[in-house]
């Protein structure tokens, strides 16, 4: 945690690390475990529909669940009904109320389906879940999800798995300015500088998967991501200098000895 900072609070869950990491696309469970450890994360997301939780030797056996909080997600769901069923399955299988709600519009863009997402969020909140809701970078939709009871709102930085970084920083900043719940940038982060940029906008957290797993050296990239979130968060808390249109000398000009 950054000195002088506070813990990130999502419902009843508290985190010192503001970096959330996925568990997919790694070459092996061992590589995944090493990357998760190198990232310093305290919360990892698990695609419930794509993991056989009843199979011996599944990815859960390779995570330090004494230290790591699981964040089951509804990846692969395209309707509110499917998403709600998946979350209830996760609660039964993992004894976990914290979920990442993700309802996609289509297989090509993997963009969020707003109406289905909102409907699922309302139902899950009524059922006692702590919902972190994935959405587009639309400030109005982010506000609607908060009003529906989402404990955190997760606007995308760029399309899932694209690695394009933060495409619309003004929208992310506007979402954060209007929000009363944590804002966690989710999707599209490609490298460490993208993570720093997100935190410098004032967001409360960043979730990523492919940016680490698809790197040439995932473990080293995971370590870089830990440095990046801390640097970006510290820079935001420090308060950046005001930009200037013209140059300004770094050394004071008063008291200079005139040249002969």
PDB file of C-alpha atoms in Angstrom:
ATOM      1  CA  UNK A   1       0.000   0.000   0.000  1.00  0.00           C
ATOM      2  CA  UNK A   2       1.206   3.523  -0.754  1.00  0.00           C
ATOM      3  CA  UNK A   3       2.288   5.415   2.418  1.00  0.00           C
ATOM      4  CA  UNK A   4      -0.525   7.714   3.485  1.00  0.00           C
ATOM      5  CA  UNK A   5      -3.070   5.900   1.308  1.00  0.00           C
ATOM      6  CA  UNK A   6      -6.129   3.980   2.480  1.00  0.00           C
ATOM      7  CA  UNK A   7      -7.225   0.443   1.751  1.00  0.00           C
ATOM      8  CA  UNK A   8      -9.461  -0.175  -1.234  1.00  0.00           C
ATOM      9  CA  UNK A   9     -12.891  -1.149   0.087  1.00  0.00           C
ATOM     10  CA  UNK A  10     -15.411  -3.070  -2.039  1.00  0.00           C
ATOM     11  CA  UNK A  11     -18.415  -3.993   0.044  1.00  0.00           C
ATOM     12  CA  UNK A  12     -17.031  -5.871   3.027  1.00  0.00           C
ATOM     13  CA  UNK A  13     -13.768  -6.698   1.237  1.00  0.00           C
ATOM     14  CA  UNK A  14     -10.574  -4.728   1.848  1.00  0.00           C
ATOM     15  CA  UNK A  15      -7.359  -4.710  -0.175  1.00  0.00           C
ATOM     16  CA  UNK A  16      -3.926  -3.160   0.209  1.00  0.00           C
ATOM     17  CA  UNK A  17      -3.024  -3.936  -3.403  1.00  0.00           C
ATOM     18  CA  UNK A  18      -5.122  -2.127  -6.010  1.00  0.00           C
ATOM     19  CA  UNK A  19      -4.058  -4.478  -8.812  1.00  0.00           C
ATOM     20  CA  UNK A  20      -6.450  -7.290  -9.769  1.00  0.00           C
ATOM     21  CA  UNK A  21      -5.127 -10.105 -11.948  1.00  0.00           C
ATOM     22  CA  UNK A  22      -6.727 -12.758 -14.133  1.00  0.00           C
ATOM     23  CA  UNK A  23      -5.833 -16.445 -14.231  1.00  0.00           C
ATOM     24  CA  UNK A  24      -6.325 -17.342 -17.908  1.00  0.00           C
ATOM     25  CA  UNK A  25      -4.065 -17.743 -20.961  1.00  0.00           C
ATOM     26  CA  UNK A  26      -0.939 -18.838 -19.086  1.00  0.00           C
ATOM     27  CA  UNK A  27       1.307 -21.607 -20.403  1.00  0.00           C
ATOM     28  CA  UNK A  28       0.910 -23.556 -17.158  1.00  0.00           C
ATOM     29  CA  UNK A  29      -0.580 -23.324 -13.700  1.00  0.00           C
ATOM     30  CA  UNK A  30       2.940 -22.940 -12.323  1.00  0.00           C
ATOM     31  CA  UNK A  31       3.547 -19.898 -14.531  1.00  0.00           C
ATOM     32  CA  UNK A  32       0.202 -18.462 -13.477  1.00  0.00           C
ATOM     33  CA  UNK A  33       1.051 -18.900  -9.795  1.00  0.00           C
ATOM     34  CA  UNK A  34       4.451 -17.252 -10.263  1.00  0.00           C
ATOM     35  CA  UNK A  35       2.923 -14.299 -12.118  1.00  0.00           C
ATOM     36  CA  UNK A  36       0.203 -13.824  -9.511  1.00  0.00           C
ATOM     37  CA  UNK A  37       2.824 -13.827  -6.768  1.00  0.00           C
ATOM     38  CA  UNK A  38       5.069 -11.398  -8.680  1.00  0.00           C
ATOM     39  CA  UNK A  39       2.177  -8.977  -9.202  1.00  0.00           C
ATOM     40  CA  UNK A  40       1.560  -8.640  -5.476  1.00  0.00           C
ATOM     41  CA  UNK A  41      -2.179  -8.869  -6.072  1.00  0.00           C
ATOM     42  CA  UNK A  42      -4.544  -9.866  -3.291  1.00  0.00           C
ATOM     43  CA  UNK A  43      -7.460 -10.696  -5.593  1.00  0.00           C
ATOM     44  CA  UNK A  44      -7.627 -12.844  -8.714  1.00  0.00           C
ATOM     45  CA  UNK A  45     -10.517 -13.345 -11.084  1.00  0.00           C
ATOM     46  CA  UNK A  46     -11.643 -16.798 -12.171  1.00  0.00           C
ATOM     47  CA  UNK A  47     -13.892 -17.570 -15.150  1.00  0.00           C
ATOM     48  CA  UNK A  48     -16.441 -19.896 -13.572  1.00  0.00           C
ATOM     49  CA  UNK A  49     -17.858 -21.148 -16.893  1.00  0.00           C
ATOM     50  CA  UNK A  50     -14.418 -22.036 -18.241  1.00  0.00           C
ATOM     51  CA  UNK A  51     -12.934 -23.850 -15.249  1.00  0.00           C
ATOM     52  CA  UNK A  52     -13.889 -27.283 -13.955  1.00  0.00           C
ATOM     53  CA  UNK A  53     -13.881 -26.490 -10.263  1.00  0.00           C
ATOM     54  CA  UNK A  54     -14.647 -30.105  -9.392  1.00  0.00           C
ATOM     55  CA  UNK A  55     -11.611 -31.505 -11.184  1.00  0.00           C
ATOM     56  CA  UNK A  56      -8.560 -32.426  -9.131  1.00  0.00           C
ATOM     57  CA  UNK A  57      -5.551 -30.252  -9.853  1.00  0.00           C
ATOM     58  CA  UNK A  58      -7.543 -27.252 -11.110  1.00  0.00           C
ATOM     59  CA  UNK A  59      -6.138 -23.727 -10.922  1.00  0.00           C
ATOM     60  CA  UNK A  60      -7.436 -23.184  -7.383  1.00  0.00           C
ATOM     61  CA  UNK A  61      -4.909 -25.747  -6.180  1.00  0.00           C
ATOM     62  CA  UNK A  62      -2.155 -23.446  -7.449  1.00  0.00           C
ATOM     63  CA  UNK A  63      -3.249 -20.307  -5.598  1.00  0.00           C
ATOM     64  CA  UNK A  64      -2.476 -19.260  -2.050  1.00  0.00           C
ATOM     65  CA  UNK A  65      -6.061 -18.909  -0.902  1.00  0.00           C
ATOM     66  CA  UNK A  66      -4.902 -17.852   2.563  1.00  0.00           C
ATOM     67  CA  UNK A  67      -3.680 -14.624   0.958  1.00  0.00           C
ATOM     68  CA  UNK A  68      -5.735 -14.359  -2.238  1.00  0.00           C
ATOM     69  CA  UNK A  69      -9.414 -13.387  -2.484  1.00  0.00           C
ATOM     70  CA  UNK A  70     -11.226 -15.028  -5.375  1.00  0.00           C
ATOM     71  CA  UNK A  71     -13.276 -12.884  -7.742  1.00  0.00           C
ATOM     72  CA  UNK A  72     -15.446 -15.272  -9.789  1.00  0.00           C
ATOM     73  CA  UNK A  73     -16.497 -13.759 -13.112  1.00  0.00           C
ATOM     74  CA  UNK A  74     -19.228 -14.464 -15.622  1.00  0.00           C
ATOM     75  CA  UNK A  75     -17.023 -14.443 -18.738  1.00  0.00           C
ATOM     76  CA  UNK A  76     -18.791 -16.175 -21.620  1.00  0.00           C
ATOM     77  CA  UNK A  77     -22.271 -15.022 -20.553  1.00  0.00           C
ATOM     78  CA  UNK A  78     -24.455 -13.158 -23.059  1.00  0.00           C
ATOM     79  CA  UNK A  79     -27.704 -12.846 -21.096  1.00  0.00           C
ATOM     80  CA  UNK A  80     -28.628 -11.655 -17.625  1.00  0.00           C
ATOM     81  CA  UNK A  81     -30.076 -15.074 -16.819  1.00  0.00           C
ATOM     82  CA  UNK A  82     -26.845 -16.895 -17.648  1.00  0.00           C
ATOM     83  CA  UNK A  83     -24.818 -14.415 -15.623  1.00  0.00           C
ATOM     84  CA  UNK A  84     -27.035 -14.728 -12.559  1.00  0.00           C
ATOM     85  CA  UNK A  85     -26.950 -18.551 -12.714  1.00  0.00           C
ATOM     86  CA  UNK A  86     -23.160 -18.486 -13.046  1.00  0.00           C
ATOM     87  CA  UNK A  87     -22.801 -16.255  -9.990  1.00  0.00           C
ATOM     88  CA  UNK A  88     -25.049 -18.517  -7.941  1.00  0.00           C
ATOM     89  CA  UNK A  89     -22.986 -21.530  -9.039  1.00  0.00           C
ATOM     90  CA  UNK A  90     -19.824 -19.704  -7.967  1.00  0.00           C
ATOM     91  CA  UNK A  91     -21.319 -18.935  -4.570  1.00  0.00           C
ATOM     92  CA  UNK A  92     -22.207 -22.576  -4.018  1.00  0.00           C
ATOM     93  CA  UNK A  93     -18.868 -23.899  -5.264  1.00  0.00           C
ATOM     94  CA  UNK A  94     -16.532 -21.282  -3.809  1.00  0.00           C
ATOM     95  CA  UNK A  95     -18.492 -19.809  -0.884  1.00  0.00           C
ATOM     96  CA  UNK A  96     -17.911 -16.351  -2.331  1.00  0.00           C
ATOM     97  CA  UNK A  97     -20.279 -13.382  -2.477  1.00  0.00           C
ATOM     98  CA  UNK A  98     -17.904 -11.066  -4.359  1.00  0.00           C
ATOM     99  CA  UNK A  99     -18.409 -11.457  -8.124  1.00  0.00           C
ATOM    100  CA  UNK A 100     -17.385  -9.719 -11.305  1.00  0.00           C
ATOM    101  CA  UNK A 101     -20.461  -9.316 -13.485  1.00  0.00           C
ATOM    102  CA  UNK A 102     -19.679  -9.478 -17.198  1.00  0.00           C
ATOM    103  CA  UNK A 103     -22.463  -9.771 -19.787  1.00  0.00           C
ATOM    104  CA  UNK A 104     -21.217  -9.478 -23.357  1.00  0.00           C
ATOM    105  CA  UNK A 105     -23.075  -8.269 -26.423  1.00  0.00           C
ATOM    106  CA  UNK A 106     -21.438 -10.511 -29.031  1.00  0.00           C
ATOM    107  CA  UNK A 107     -18.447 -12.773 -29.626  1.00  0.00           C
ATOM    108  CA  UNK A 108     -16.720 -10.441 -32.098  1.00  0.00           C
ATOM    109  CA  UNK A 109     -16.419  -7.192 -30.125  1.00  0.00           C
ATOM    110  CA  UNK A 110     -16.721  -8.642 -26.591  1.00  0.00           C
ATOM    111  CA  UNK A 111     -18.234  -5.318 -25.580  1.00  0.00           C
ATOM    112  CA  UNK A 112     -20.634  -5.173 -22.605  1.00  0.00           C
ATOM    113  CA  UNK A 113     -24.362  -5.550 -23.237  1.00  0.00           C
ATOM    114  CA  UNK A 114     -25.757  -2.650 -21.166  1.00  0.00           C
ATOM    115  CA  UNK A 115     -29.387  -3.675 -20.679  1.00  0.00           C
ATOM    116  CA  UNK A 116     -28.586  -7.265 -19.747  1.00  0.00           C
ATOM    117  CA  UNK A 117     -25.768  -6.107 -17.456  1.00  0.00           C
ATOM    118  CA  UNK A 118     -28.049  -3.703 -15.619  1.00  0.00           C
ATOM    119  CA  UNK A 119     -30.782  -6.324 -15.212  1.00  0.00           C
ATOM    120  CA  UNK A 120     -28.312  -8.889 -13.882  1.00  0.00           C
ATOM    121  CA  UNK A 121     -26.784  -6.368 -11.488  1.00  0.00           C
ATOM    122  CA  UNK A 122     -30.154  -5.561  -9.928  1.00  0.00           C
ATOM    123  CA  UNK A 123     -30.992  -9.240  -9.451  1.00  0.00           C
ATOM    124  CA  UNK A 124     -27.611 -10.153  -7.998  1.00  0.00           C
ATOM    125  CA  UNK A 125     -27.622  -7.244  -5.540  1.00  0.00           C
ATOM    126  CA  UNK A 126     -31.106  -8.261  -4.387  1.00  0.00           C
ATOM    127  CA  UNK A 127     -29.743 -11.786  -3.882  1.00  0.00           C
ATOM    128  CA  UNK A 128     -26.980 -10.588  -1.564  1.00  0.00           C
ATOM    129  CA  UNK A 129     -23.993 -10.523  -3.909  1.00  0.00           C
ATOM    130  CA  UNK A 130     -21.233  -7.926  -3.784  1.00  0.00           C
ATOM    131  CA  UNK A 131     -21.150  -6.968  -7.457  1.00  0.00           C
ATOM    132  CA  UNK A 132     -18.268  -5.464  -9.399  1.00  0.00           C
ATOM    133  CA  UNK A 133     -19.880  -4.644 -12.730  1.00  0.00           C
ATOM    134  CA  UNK A 134     -17.970  -4.575 -16.027  1.00  0.00           C
ATOM    135  CA  UNK A 135     -19.203  -1.909 -18.417  1.00  0.00           C
ATOM    136  CA  UNK A 136     -18.232   0.376 -21.280  1.00  0.00           C
ATOM    137  CA  UNK A 137     -16.611   3.753 -20.667  1.00  0.00           C
ATOM    138  CA  UNK A 138     -20.030   5.426 -20.749  1.00  0.00           C
ATOM    139  CA  UNK A 139     -20.437   7.714 -17.698  1.00  0.00           C
ATOM    140  CA  UNK A 140     -24.235   7.387 -17.769  1.00  0.00           C
ATOM    141  CA  UNK A 141     -24.144   3.585 -17.728  1.00  0.00           C
ATOM    142  CA  UNK A 142     -21.575   3.621 -14.940  1.00  0.00           C
ATOM    143  CA  UNK A 143     -23.910   5.788 -12.869  1.00  0.00           C
ATOM    144  CA  UNK A 144     -26.886   3.514 -13.573  1.00  0.00           C
ATOM    145  CA  UNK A 145     -24.939   0.489 -12.329  1.00  0.00           C
ATOM    146  CA  UNK A 146     -24.007   2.322  -9.148  1.00  0.00           C
ATOM    147  CA  UNK A 147     -27.659   3.247  -8.649  1.00  0.00           C
ATOM    148  CA  UNK A 148     -28.535  -0.438  -9.140  1.00  0.00           C
ATOM    149  CA  UNK A 149     -26.335  -1.327  -6.175  1.00  0.00           C
ATOM    150  CA  UNK A 150     -22.998  -2.277  -7.740  1.00  0.00           C
ATOM    151  CA  UNK A 151     -20.260  -2.172  -5.087  1.00  0.00           C
ATOM    152  CA  UNK A 152     -17.711  -1.276  -7.778  1.00  0.00           C
ATOM    153  CA  UNK A 153     -17.980  -0.243 -11.414  1.00  0.00           C
ATOM    154  CA  UNK A 154     -15.412  -1.525 -13.923  1.00  0.00           C
ATOM    155  CA  UNK A 155     -15.249   0.534 -17.140  1.00  0.00           C
ATOM    156  CA  UNK A 156     -13.096  -0.854 -19.922  1.00  0.00           C
ATOM    157  CA  UNK A 157      -9.901   0.868 -20.945  1.00  0.00           C
ATOM    158  CA  UNK A 158     -10.090  -0.749 -24.381  1.00  0.00           C
ATOM    159  CA  UNK A 159     -11.721  -3.914 -25.810  1.00  0.00           C
ATOM    160  CA  UNK A 160     -10.944  -7.161 -23.970  1.00  0.00           C
ATOM    161  CA  UNK A 161      -7.534  -8.585 -24.818  1.00  0.00           C
ATOM    162  CA  UNK A 162      -6.646  -5.765 -27.215  1.00  0.00           C
ATOM    163  CA  UNK A 163      -3.729  -4.299 -25.274  1.00  0.00           C
ATOM    164  CA  UNK A 164      -4.563  -0.852 -26.654  1.00  0.00           C
ATOM    165  CA  UNK A 165      -4.383   0.890 -23.291  1.00  0.00           C
ATOM    166  CA  UNK A 166      -6.667   3.668 -22.060  1.00  0.00           C
ATOM    167  CA  UNK A 167      -8.398   4.848 -25.238  1.00  0.00           C
ATOM    168  CA  UNK A 168     -10.738   7.399 -23.666  1.00  0.00           C
ATOM    169  CA  UNK A 169      -9.084   8.930 -20.590  1.00  0.00           C
ATOM    170  CA  UNK A 170     -11.579  11.809 -20.405  1.00  0.00           C
ATOM    171  CA  UNK A 171     -14.477   9.381 -20.086  1.00  0.00           C
ATOM    172  CA  UNK A 172     -12.686   7.408 -17.369  1.00  0.00           C
ATOM    173  CA  UNK A 173     -11.950  10.624 -15.459  1.00  0.00           C
ATOM    174  CA  UNK A 174     -15.590  11.707 -15.806  1.00  0.00           C
ATOM    175  CA  UNK A 175     -16.827   8.335 -14.530  1.00  0.00           C
ATOM    176  CA  UNK A 176     -14.561   8.598 -11.496  1.00  0.00           C
ATOM    177  CA  UNK A 177     -15.603  12.182 -10.779  1.00  0.00           C
ATOM    178  CA  UNK A 178     -19.286  11.217 -10.583  1.00  0.00           C
ATOM    179  CA  UNK A 179     -18.897   7.942  -8.710  1.00  0.00           C
ATOM    180  CA  UNK A 180     -19.458   7.173  -5.044  1.00  0.00           C
ATOM    181  CA  UNK A 181     -18.198   3.587  -5.392  1.00  0.00           C
ATOM    182  CA  UNK A 182     -14.730   2.362  -6.430  1.00  0.00           C
ATOM    183  CA  UNK A 183     -13.926   2.607 -10.138  1.00  0.00           C
ATOM    184  CA  UNK A 184     -11.693  -0.180 -11.442  1.00  0.00           C
ATOM    185  CA  UNK A 185     -10.435  -0.047 -15.023  1.00  0.00           C
ATOM    186  CA  UNK A 186     -10.900  -3.473 -16.575  1.00  0.00           C
ATOM    187  CA  UNK A 187      -9.744  -4.721 -19.990  1.00  0.00           C
ATOM    188  CA  UNK A 188      -7.426  -3.437 -22.680  1.00  0.00           C
ATOM    189  CA  UNK A 189      -4.336  -2.821 -20.572  1.00  0.00           C
ATOM    190  CA  UNK A 190      -1.252  -3.858 -22.530  1.00  0.00           C
ATOM    191  CA  UNK A 191       1.796  -2.775 -20.554  1.00  0.00           C
ATOM    192  CA  UNK A 192       2.949  -1.104 -17.357  1.00  0.00           C
ATOM    193  CA  UNK A 193       2.566   2.457 -18.623  1.00  0.00           C
ATOM    194  CA  UNK A 194      -1.134   1.798 -19.312  1.00  0.00           C
ATOM    195  CA  UNK A 195      -1.599   0.854 -15.658  1.00  0.00           C
ATOM    196  CA  UNK A 196       0.166   4.011 -14.489  1.00  0.00           C
ATOM    197  CA  UNK A 197      -1.941   6.159 -16.817  1.00  0.00           C
ATOM    198  CA  UNK A 198      -5.134   4.636 -15.414  1.00  0.00           C
ATOM    199  CA  UNK A 199      -4.139   5.338 -11.831  1.00  0.00           C
ATOM    200  CA  UNK A 200      -3.006   8.864 -12.649  1.00  0.00           C
ATOM    201  CA  UNK A 201      -6.588   9.482 -13.805  1.00  0.00           C
ATOM    202  CA  UNK A 202      -7.671   8.779 -10.228  1.00  0.00           C
ATOM    203  CA  UNK A 203      -9.231   5.326 -10.566  1.00  0.00           C
ATOM    204  CA  UNK A 204      -9.278   3.040  -7.555  1.00  0.00           C
ATOM    205  CA  UNK A 205      -7.946  -0.111  -9.198  1.00  0.00           C
ATOM    206  CA  UNK A 206      -6.994  -1.893 -12.411  1.00  0.00           C
ATOM    207  CA  UNK A 207      -7.823  -5.450 -13.464  1.00  0.00           C
ATOM    208  CA  UNK A 208      -5.863  -7.139 -16.234  1.00  0.00           C
ATOM    209  CA  UNK A 209      -5.039 -10.570 -17.579  1.00  0.00           C
ATOM    210  CA  UNK A 210      -3.744 -10.678 -21.151  1.00  0.00           C
ATOM    211  CA  UNK A 211      -1.242  -7.861 -20.620  1.00  0.00           C
ATOM    212  CA  UNK A 212       0.601 -10.186 -18.241  1.00  0.00           C
ATOM    213  CA  UNK A 213      -0.196 -13.635 -19.624  1.00  0.00           C
ATOM    214  CA  UNK A 214       0.621 -12.758 -23.255  1.00  0.00           C
ATOM    215  CA  UNK A 215       3.948 -11.068 -22.458  1.00  0.00           C
ATOM    216  CA  UNK A 216       7.154 -12.799 -23.519  1.00  0.00           C
ATOM    217  CA  UNK A 217       8.012 -13.067 -19.819  1.00  0.00           C
ATOM    218  CA  UNK A 218       4.727 -13.041 -17.874  1.00  0.00           C
ATOM    219  CA  UNK A 219       6.365 -13.168 -14.460  1.00  0.00           C
ATOM    220  CA  UNK A 220       8.611 -10.185 -15.184  1.00  0.00           C
ATOM    221  CA  UNK A 221       5.663  -8.273 -16.662  1.00  0.00           C
ATOM    222  CA  UNK A 222       3.605  -9.042 -13.568  1.00  0.00           C
ATOM    223  CA  UNK A 223       6.341  -7.519 -11.450  1.00  0.00           C
ATOM    224  CA  UNK A 224       6.365  -4.449 -13.710  1.00  0.00           C
ATOM    225  CA  UNK A 225       2.608  -4.091 -13.265  1.00  0.00           C
ATOM    226  CA  UNK A 226       3.049  -3.970  -9.484  1.00  0.00           C
ATOM    227  CA  UNK A 227       5.571  -1.144  -9.796  1.00  0.00           C
ATOM    228  CA  UNK A 228       3.271   0.597 -12.292  1.00  0.00           C
ATOM    229  CA  UNK A 229       0.157   0.707 -10.134  1.00  0.00           C
ATOM    230  CA  UNK A 230       2.135   1.975  -7.176  1.00  0.00           C
ATOM    231  CA  UNK A 231       3.832   4.658  -9.281  1.00  0.00           C
ATOM    232  CA  UNK A 232       0.567   5.796 -10.863  1.00  0.00           C
ATOM    233  CA  UNK A 233      -1.320   5.825  -7.584  1.00  0.00           C
ATOM    234  CA  UNK A 234       1.474   7.716  -5.824  1.00  0.00           C
ATOM    235  CA  UNK A 235       1.602  10.269  -8.635  1.00  0.00           C
ATOM    236  CA  UNK A 236      -2.143  10.834  -8.364  1.00  0.00           C
ATOM    237  CA  UNK A 237      -2.003  11.242  -4.595  1.00  0.00           C
ATOM    238  CA  UNK A 238       0.977  13.592  -4.911  1.00  0.00           C
ATOM    239  CA  UNK A 239      -0.867  15.857  -7.340  1.00  0.00           C
ATOM    240  CA  UNK A 240       0.794  16.644 -10.641  1.00  0.00           C
ATOM    241  CA  UNK A 241       2.097  20.084 -11.539  1.00  0.00           C
ATOM    242  CA  UNK A 242      -0.131  22.324 -13.627  1.00  0.00           C
ATOM    243  CA  UNK A 243       0.726  22.008 -17.342  1.00  0.00           C
ATOM    244  CA  UNK A 244       2.142  25.147 -18.976  1.00  0.00           C
ATOM    245  CA  UNK A 245       2.012  26.373 -22.554  1.00  0.00           C
ATOM    246  CA  UNK A 246       5.437  27.953 -22.259  1.00  0.00           C
ATOM    247  CA  UNK A 247       8.794  27.053 -20.762  1.00  0.00           C
ATOM    248  CA  UNK A 248       9.560  27.904 -17.152  1.00  0.00           C
ATOM    249  CA  UNK A 249      13.107  27.801 -15.757  1.00  0.00           C
ATOM    250  CA  UNK A 250      13.793  25.121 -13.178  1.00  0.00           C
ATOM    251  CA  UNK A 251      16.207  27.376 -11.283  1.00  0.00           C
ATOM    252  CA  UNK A 252      15.120  30.705  -9.723  1.00  0.00           C
ATOM    253  CA  UNK A 253      16.026  33.797 -11.718  1.00  0.00           C
ATOM    254  CA  UNK A 254      16.189  36.206  -8.780  1.00  0.00           C
ATOM    255  CA  UNK A 255      19.637  36.998  -7.459  1.00  0.00           C
ATOM    256  CA  UNK A 256      21.508  36.004 -10.592  1.00  0.00           C
ATOM    257  CA  UNK A 257      24.732  37.863 -11.202  1.00  0.00           C
ATOM    258  CA  UNK A 258      24.501  39.891 -14.392  1.00  0.00           C
ATOM    259  CA  UNK A 259      26.969  38.934 -17.084  1.00  0.00           C
ATOM    260  CA  UNK A 260      29.557  41.593 -18.004  1.00  0.00           C
TER     261      UNK A 260
END
